[in-house]
């Protein structure tokens, strides 16, 4: 099958929960409209930012259905669903569901409990899941900081080439620029390489990246649109300044507890999507007050999503 190389900013949405920590899919149509207003071109749902590994199988399907219901009419907004990785039969179940409800693509990461011993075993896992939805693009999700599986993606691309017709490319959330460029160059750019480190976007643009998937695109898309425009206009001084703003913003995630801080940024934009589930730590009310002051010092309002 012929696959499209995606372009622009693809957000990794947070999963909305109510005050009791239960799934609240009623917020997703508003979320979709919010992303569209900020010129985001797609959504990577149920991933790391979306707490996919903390959702039940039924919850994952409910989230996927909600995004399909509100966005399937929109050819300019592609939704890709993360399948997980520890139980491949569950991944196949979720992939078939995604195909049935009309989502654009699926994404698989390495099994991260029983880890593949080598690239051949990882390729077999991808083939097993990909062949269950032969008419749907499958992207591999490379995030070794969370999976503990750091097999070079250039090796995986070569192992899957000609073996899995619907293998579309890689969501690359790692810092190995040599490996990333080798994948991009393979067979004159045959595979779609989506950059996944927001704080290093400028470096990926230099290597030719055209599409990116990121959590901070949820709440700071205008910043990245400006960064891309500055790069394309060869205004590298401005591009570096904007990348530094991104870095300063992302540093607050480390200061206040990690991935859950993204939902606090969303509260500042006006979208309250609830807290993260255990074992992720959420801010206390006093920490949120301090966080808001730090956010104000970033001049966040000048580049936040609206």
Short mmCIF file of C-alpha atoms in Angstrom, two decimals:
data_model
loop_
_atom_site.label_atom_id
_atom_site.label_comp_id
_atom_site.label_asym_id
_atom_site.label_seq_id
_atom_site.Cartn_x
_atom_site.Cartn_y
_atom_site.Cartn_z
CA UNK A 1 0.00 0.00 0.00
CA UNK A 2 1.09 3.58 -0.64
CA UNK A 3 1.46 5.66 2.51
CA UNK A 4 1.54 9.41 3.00
CA UNK A 5 4.39 11.29 4.62
CA UNK A 6 2.68 13.33 7.31
CA UNK A 7 3.57 16.98 7.79
CA UNK A 8 3.16 19.63 10.43
CA UNK A 9 2.42 19.32 14.13
CA UNK A 10 0.69 16.18 15.37
CA UNK A 11 -0.33 16.52 18.99
CA UNK A 12 -0.12 13.70 21.51
CA UNK A 13 -3.35 14.45 23.43
CA UNK A 14 -3.89 13.91 27.12
CA UNK A 15 -6.71 11.56 28.05
CA UNK A 16 -9.47 13.49 29.83
CA UNK A 17 -10.59 12.24 33.24
CA UNK A 18 -13.26 13.59 35.55
CA UNK A 19 -12.77 14.63 39.18
CA UNK A 20 -13.01 10.98 40.25
CA UNK A 21 -10.35 9.81 37.80
CA UNK A 22 -12.84 8.20 35.43
CA UNK A 23 -12.64 8.52 31.67
CA UNK A 24 -14.54 11.54 30.32
CA UNK A 25 -14.79 11.22 26.54
CA UNK A 26 -17.34 14.04 26.41
CA UNK A 27 -14.37 16.45 26.45
CA UNK A 28 -12.82 15.08 23.26
CA UNK A 29 -14.91 17.01 20.68
CA UNK A 30 -13.91 20.26 22.40
CA UNK A 31 -10.30 19.05 22.48
CA UNK A 32 -10.37 18.30 18.74
CA UNK A 33 -11.73 21.79 17.99
CA UNK A 34 -9.03 23.31 20.21
CA UNK A 35 -6.28 21.54 18.27
CA UNK A 36 -7.80 22.53 14.93
CA UNK A 37 -7.93 26.20 15.95
CA UNK A 38 -4.21 25.97 16.62
CA UNK A 39 -3.45 24.45 13.20
CA UNK A 40 -2.49 21.03 14.50
CA UNK A 41 -2.70 18.44 11.71
CA UNK A 42 -3.39 15.29 13.70
CA UNK A 43 -3.47 13.41 16.98
CA UNK A 44 -1.42 10.50 18.33
CA UNK A 45 -3.87 9.12 20.89
CA UNK A 46 -3.42 6.71 23.84
CA UNK A 47 0.35 7.19 23.79
CA UNK A 48 2.68 8.15 26.62
CA UNK A 49 1.09 11.57 27.09
CA UNK A 50 -2.35 9.97 26.77
CA UNK A 51 -1.59 7.41 29.50
CA UNK A 52 -2.41 4.56 27.15
CA UNK A 53 -0.56 2.06 29.33
CA UNK A 54 -2.78 3.10 32.28
CA UNK A 55 -6.04 2.57 30.39
CA UNK A 56 -8.06 -0.62 30.20
CA UNK A 57 -8.68 -2.20 26.81
CA UNK A 58 -12.28 -0.93 26.90
CA UNK A 59 -11.13 2.59 27.80
CA UNK A 60 -8.64 2.65 24.95
CA UNK A 61 -11.40 1.71 22.52
CA UNK A 62 -13.72 4.34 23.98
CA UNK A 63 -11.07 7.05 23.51
CA UNK A 64 -10.42 5.90 19.95
CA UNK A 65 -14.14 5.89 19.16
CA UNK A 66 -14.58 9.41 20.55
CA UNK A 67 -11.76 10.78 18.38
CA UNK A 68 -13.15 8.95 15.35
CA UNK A 69 -16.64 10.35 15.95
CA UNK A 70 -15.49 13.96 16.00
CA UNK A 71 -12.69 13.91 13.41
CA UNK A 72 -13.35 11.26 10.78
CA UNK A 73 -15.02 13.83 8.52
CA UNK A 74 -11.79 15.84 8.44
CA UNK A 75 -9.33 14.65 5.78
CA UNK A 76 -6.79 17.22 6.99
CA UNK A 77 -6.62 15.80 10.51
CA UNK A 78 -5.06 12.35 10.86
CA UNK A 79 -5.60 10.28 14.01
CA UNK A 80 -3.09 7.57 14.86
CA UNK A 81 -3.75 5.27 17.81
CA UNK A 82 -1.03 3.76 19.99
CA UNK A 83 -1.61 0.06 20.59
CA UNK A 84 0.80 -0.63 23.45
CA UNK A 85 3.24 -3.45 23.25
CA UNK A 86 3.24 -6.00 26.09
CA UNK A 87 0.42 -8.22 24.80
CA UNK A 88 0.50 -8.52 21.03
CA UNK A 89 -2.95 -10.12 20.85
CA UNK A 90 -4.41 -7.07 22.62
CA UNK A 91 -2.51 -4.90 20.15
CA UNK A 92 -4.10 -6.79 17.26
CA UNK A 93 -7.53 -6.37 18.86
CA UNK A 94 -6.99 -2.61 19.17
CA UNK A 95 -5.60 -2.35 15.64
CA UNK A 96 -8.63 -4.08 14.16
CA UNK A 97 -10.91 -1.81 16.18
CA UNK A 98 -9.06 1.27 14.92
CA UNK A 99 -9.49 0.08 11.34
CA UNK A 100 -13.18 -0.67 11.82
CA UNK A 101 -13.93 2.82 13.17
CA UNK A 102 -11.98 4.54 10.40
CA UNK A 103 -8.88 5.94 12.09
CA UNK A 104 -5.89 6.73 9.90
CA UNK A 105 -3.06 4.65 11.35
CA UNK A 106 -1.83 2.55 14.27
CA UNK A 107 1.46 2.59 16.16
CA UNK A 108 3.28 -0.18 17.99
CA UNK A 109 6.19 0.00 20.40
CA UNK A 110 8.52 -2.75 21.55
CA UNK A 111 7.21 -5.14 24.18
CA UNK A 112 8.77 -3.67 27.32
CA UNK A 113 8.42 -6.46 29.90
CA UNK A 114 9.62 -9.45 27.90
CA UNK A 115 11.87 -7.42 25.62
CA UNK A 116 12.86 -8.54 22.11
CA UNK A 117 16.39 -9.93 22.16
CA UNK A 118 17.36 -8.47 18.79
CA UNK A 119 16.03 -6.64 15.76
CA UNK A 120 14.74 -9.84 14.18
CA UNK A 121 12.42 -10.50 17.13
CA UNK A 122 11.23 -6.90 17.17
CA UNK A 123 10.52 -7.08 13.44
CA UNK A 124 8.51 -10.28 13.95
CA UNK A 125 6.34 -8.49 16.53
CA UNK A 126 5.73 -5.60 14.13
CA UNK A 127 4.87 -8.00 11.30
CA UNK A 128 2.47 -9.98 13.49
CA UNK A 129 0.49 -6.85 14.39
CA UNK A 130 0.84 -5.08 11.05
CA UNK A 131 -0.48 -8.01 9.06
CA UNK A 132 -3.70 -7.92 11.09
CA UNK A 133 -4.58 -4.56 9.45
CA UNK A 134 -2.98 -4.82 6.00
CA UNK A 135 -4.80 -1.77 4.62
CA UNK A 136 -3.80 0.56 7.46
CA UNK A 137 -0.44 2.31 7.95
CA UNK A 138 1.59 1.01 10.89
CA UNK A 139 4.21 3.19 12.55
CA UNK A 140 6.78 1.91 15.00
CA UNK A 141 7.07 4.06 18.15
CA UNK A 142 10.70 4.35 19.21
CA UNK A 143 10.94 5.61 22.80
CA UNK A 144 13.77 3.70 24.50
CA UNK A 145 13.73 5.94 27.58
CA UNK A 146 10.43 4.25 28.52
CA UNK A 147 10.63 0.83 26.84
CA UNK A 148 14.27 0.08 27.61
CA UNK A 149 14.59 -1.25 24.04
CA UNK A 150 17.27 0.71 22.20
CA UNK A 151 17.69 -1.21 18.97
CA UNK A 152 18.88 1.07 16.13
CA UNK A 153 15.90 2.04 14.01
CA UNK A 154 17.99 1.86 10.87
CA UNK A 155 18.27 -1.88 11.57
CA UNK A 156 14.51 -2.17 12.04
CA UNK A 157 13.74 -0.27 8.84
CA UNK A 158 15.98 -2.65 6.90
CA UNK A 159 14.44 -5.69 8.61
CA UNK A 160 10.87 -4.60 7.76
CA UNK A 161 11.52 -3.30 4.26
CA UNK A 162 9.84 -5.68 1.83
CA UNK A 163 8.49 -7.80 4.70
CA UNK A 164 5.58 -5.63 5.88
CA UNK A 165 3.81 -3.75 3.11
CA UNK A 166 1.92 -1.38 5.43
CA UNK A 167 4.95 -0.37 7.48
CA UNK A 168 4.81 3.42 7.08
CA UNK A 169 7.63 4.75 9.25
CA UNK A 170 8.67 5.63 12.78
CA UNK A 171 7.64 8.01 15.53
CA UNK A 172 11.16 8.75 16.70
CA UNK A 173 11.37 9.85 20.34
CA UNK A 174 15.08 9.61 20.94
CA UNK A 175 18.22 11.73 20.49
CA UNK A 176 20.28 9.62 18.09
CA UNK A 177 20.44 11.99 15.14
CA UNK A 178 22.78 9.72 13.18
CA UNK A 179 20.26 6.88 13.36
CA UNK A 180 17.37 9.25 12.57
CA UNK A 181 19.09 10.65 9.48
CA UNK A 182 20.01 7.16 8.25
CA UNK A 183 16.35 6.16 8.48
CA UNK A 184 15.28 9.33 6.67
CA UNK A 185 17.77 8.71 3.87
CA UNK A 186 16.93 5.02 3.41
CA UNK A 187 15.83 4.34 -0.18
CA UNK A 188 15.54 8.06 -0.93
CA UNK A 189 13.18 8.79 1.94
CA UNK A 190 10.84 5.84 1.50
CA UNK A 191 9.66 5.84 5.11
CA UNK A 192 7.92 8.58 7.08
CA UNK A 193 10.05 9.72 10.00
CA UNK A 194 8.10 11.72 12.60
CA UNK A 195 10.21 13.58 15.13
CA UNK A 196 9.20 13.08 18.77
CA UNK A 197 11.46 15.32 20.88
CA UNK A 198 9.93 18.80 21.01
CA UNK A 199 12.97 20.31 22.72
CA UNK A 200 15.18 19.24 19.76
CA UNK A 201 12.85 20.09 16.90
CA UNK A 202 15.21 22.59 15.26
CA UNK A 203 17.92 19.95 14.94
CA UNK A 204 15.44 17.57 13.31
CA UNK A 205 14.32 20.27 10.86
CA UNK A 206 17.93 20.69 9.78
CA UNK A 207 18.00 16.97 8.90
CA UNK A 208 14.84 17.33 6.82
CA UNK A 209 12.02 16.36 9.18
CA UNK A 210 8.62 17.58 7.97
CA UNK A 211 6.33 16.07 10.59
CA UNK A 212 6.54 15.85 14.36
CA UNK A 213 4.52 14.31 17.19
CA UNK A 214 4.69 16.03 20.55
CA UNK A 215 2.95 16.64 23.84
CA UNK A 216 3.78 20.35 24.02
CA UNK A 217 2.00 20.94 20.71
CA UNK A 218 -1.18 20.61 22.77
CA UNK A 219 -0.59 23.86 24.62
CA UNK A 220 2.12 25.73 22.69
CA UNK A 221 1.47 25.04 19.00
CA UNK A 222 1.94 28.72 17.95
CA UNK A 223 5.52 28.62 19.27
CA UNK A 224 6.40 25.68 17.03
CA UNK A 225 4.61 27.12 14.00
CA UNK A 226 6.77 30.22 14.41
CA UNK A 227 9.90 28.11 14.87
CA UNK A 228 9.23 26.17 11.65
CA UNK A 229 8.50 29.40 9.75
CA UNK A 230 11.72 30.99 10.99
CA UNK A 231 13.71 27.95 9.90
CA UNK A 232 12.06 27.85 6.47
CA UNK A 233 12.81 31.57 6.04
CA UNK A 234 16.46 30.92 6.95
CA UNK A 235 16.14 33.09 10.06
CA UNK A 236 18.21 30.80 12.23
CA UNK A 237 18.75 33.36 14.97
CA UNK A 238 15.00 33.59 15.55
CA UNK A 239 14.60 29.82 15.22
CA UNK A 240 17.19 29.26 17.95
CA UNK A 241 15.50 31.80 20.20
CA UNK A 242 12.16 30.05 19.76
CA UNK A 243 13.70 26.63 20.42
CA UNK A 244 15.15 28.01 23.64
CA UNK A 245 11.67 29.18 24.66
CA UNK A 246 10.50 25.62 24.08
CA UNK A 247 13.34 24.28 26.22
CA UNK A 248 12.57 26.74 29.03
CA UNK A 249 8.92 25.68 28.95
CA UNK A 250 9.80 21.98 28.98
CA UNK A 251 12.21 22.44 31.89
CA UNK A 252 9.21 23.16 34.11
CA UNK A 253 8.06 19.59 33.55
CA UNK A 254 11.17 18.38 35.32
CA UNK A 255 10.85 20.98 38.05
CA UNK A 256 7.26 20.09 38.95
CA UNK A 257 7.14 16.34 38.55
CA UNK A 258 7.34 15.19 34.93
CA UNK A 259 4.74 14.17 32.40
CA UNK A 260 1.71 15.17 34.51
CA UNK A 261 2.78 18.82 34.34
CA UNK A 262 1.46 18.89 30.78
CA UNK A 263 -2.09 18.75 32.12
CA UNK A 264 -1.28 21.74 34.31
CA UNK A 265 -0.21 23.64 31.20
CA UNK A 266 -3.55 22.65 29.69
CA UNK A 267 -5.35 24.14 32.70
CA UNK A 268 -3.56 27.42 32.01
CA UNK A 269 -4.93 27.36 28.44
CA UNK A 270 -8.44 26.82 29.81
CA UNK A 271 -8.86 23.07 29.30
CA UNK A 272 -9.05 21.10 32.55
CA UNK A 273 -8.52 17.46 31.63
CA UNK A 274 -8.17 16.10 35.15
CA UNK A 275 -5.15 14.49 36.79
CA UNK A 276 -2.84 11.64 35.79
CA UNK A 277 -3.46 8.18 37.17
CA UNK A 278 -1.16 6.41 39.59
CA UNK A 279 1.73 5.81 39.76
CA UNK A 280 2.31 9.25 38.16
CA UNK A 281 2.55 12.08 40.67
CA UNK A 282 0.34 15.16 40.32
CA UNK A 283 0.94 18.65 41.70
CA UNK A 284 -0.47 19.86 44.98
CA UNK A 285 -2.52 23.08 44.95
CA UNK A 286 0.41 25.05 46.38
CA UNK A 287 2.74 23.63 43.72
CA UNK A 288 0.25 24.66 41.03
CA UNK A 289 0.28 28.22 42.34
CA UNK A 290 4.08 28.28 42.13
CA UNK A 291 3.92 26.69 38.69
CA UNK A 292 1.57 29.42 37.43
CA UNK A 293 4.07 32.07 38.52
CA UNK A 294 6.86 30.28 36.68
CA UNK A 295 4.67 29.97 33.60
CA UNK A 296 3.94 33.68 33.71
CA UNK A 297 7.68 34.42 33.82
CA UNK A 298 8.04 32.51 30.54
CA UNK A 299 5.62 34.93 28.87
CA UNK A 300 3.61 31.80 28.08
CA UNK A 301 0.55 33.81 27.05
CA UNK A 302 2.45 35.11 24.02
CA UNK A 303 2.80 31.64 22.48
CA UNK A 304 0.25 29.38 24.15
CA UNK A 305 -2.49 27.60 22.24
CA UNK A 306 -5.90 29.28 22.44
#
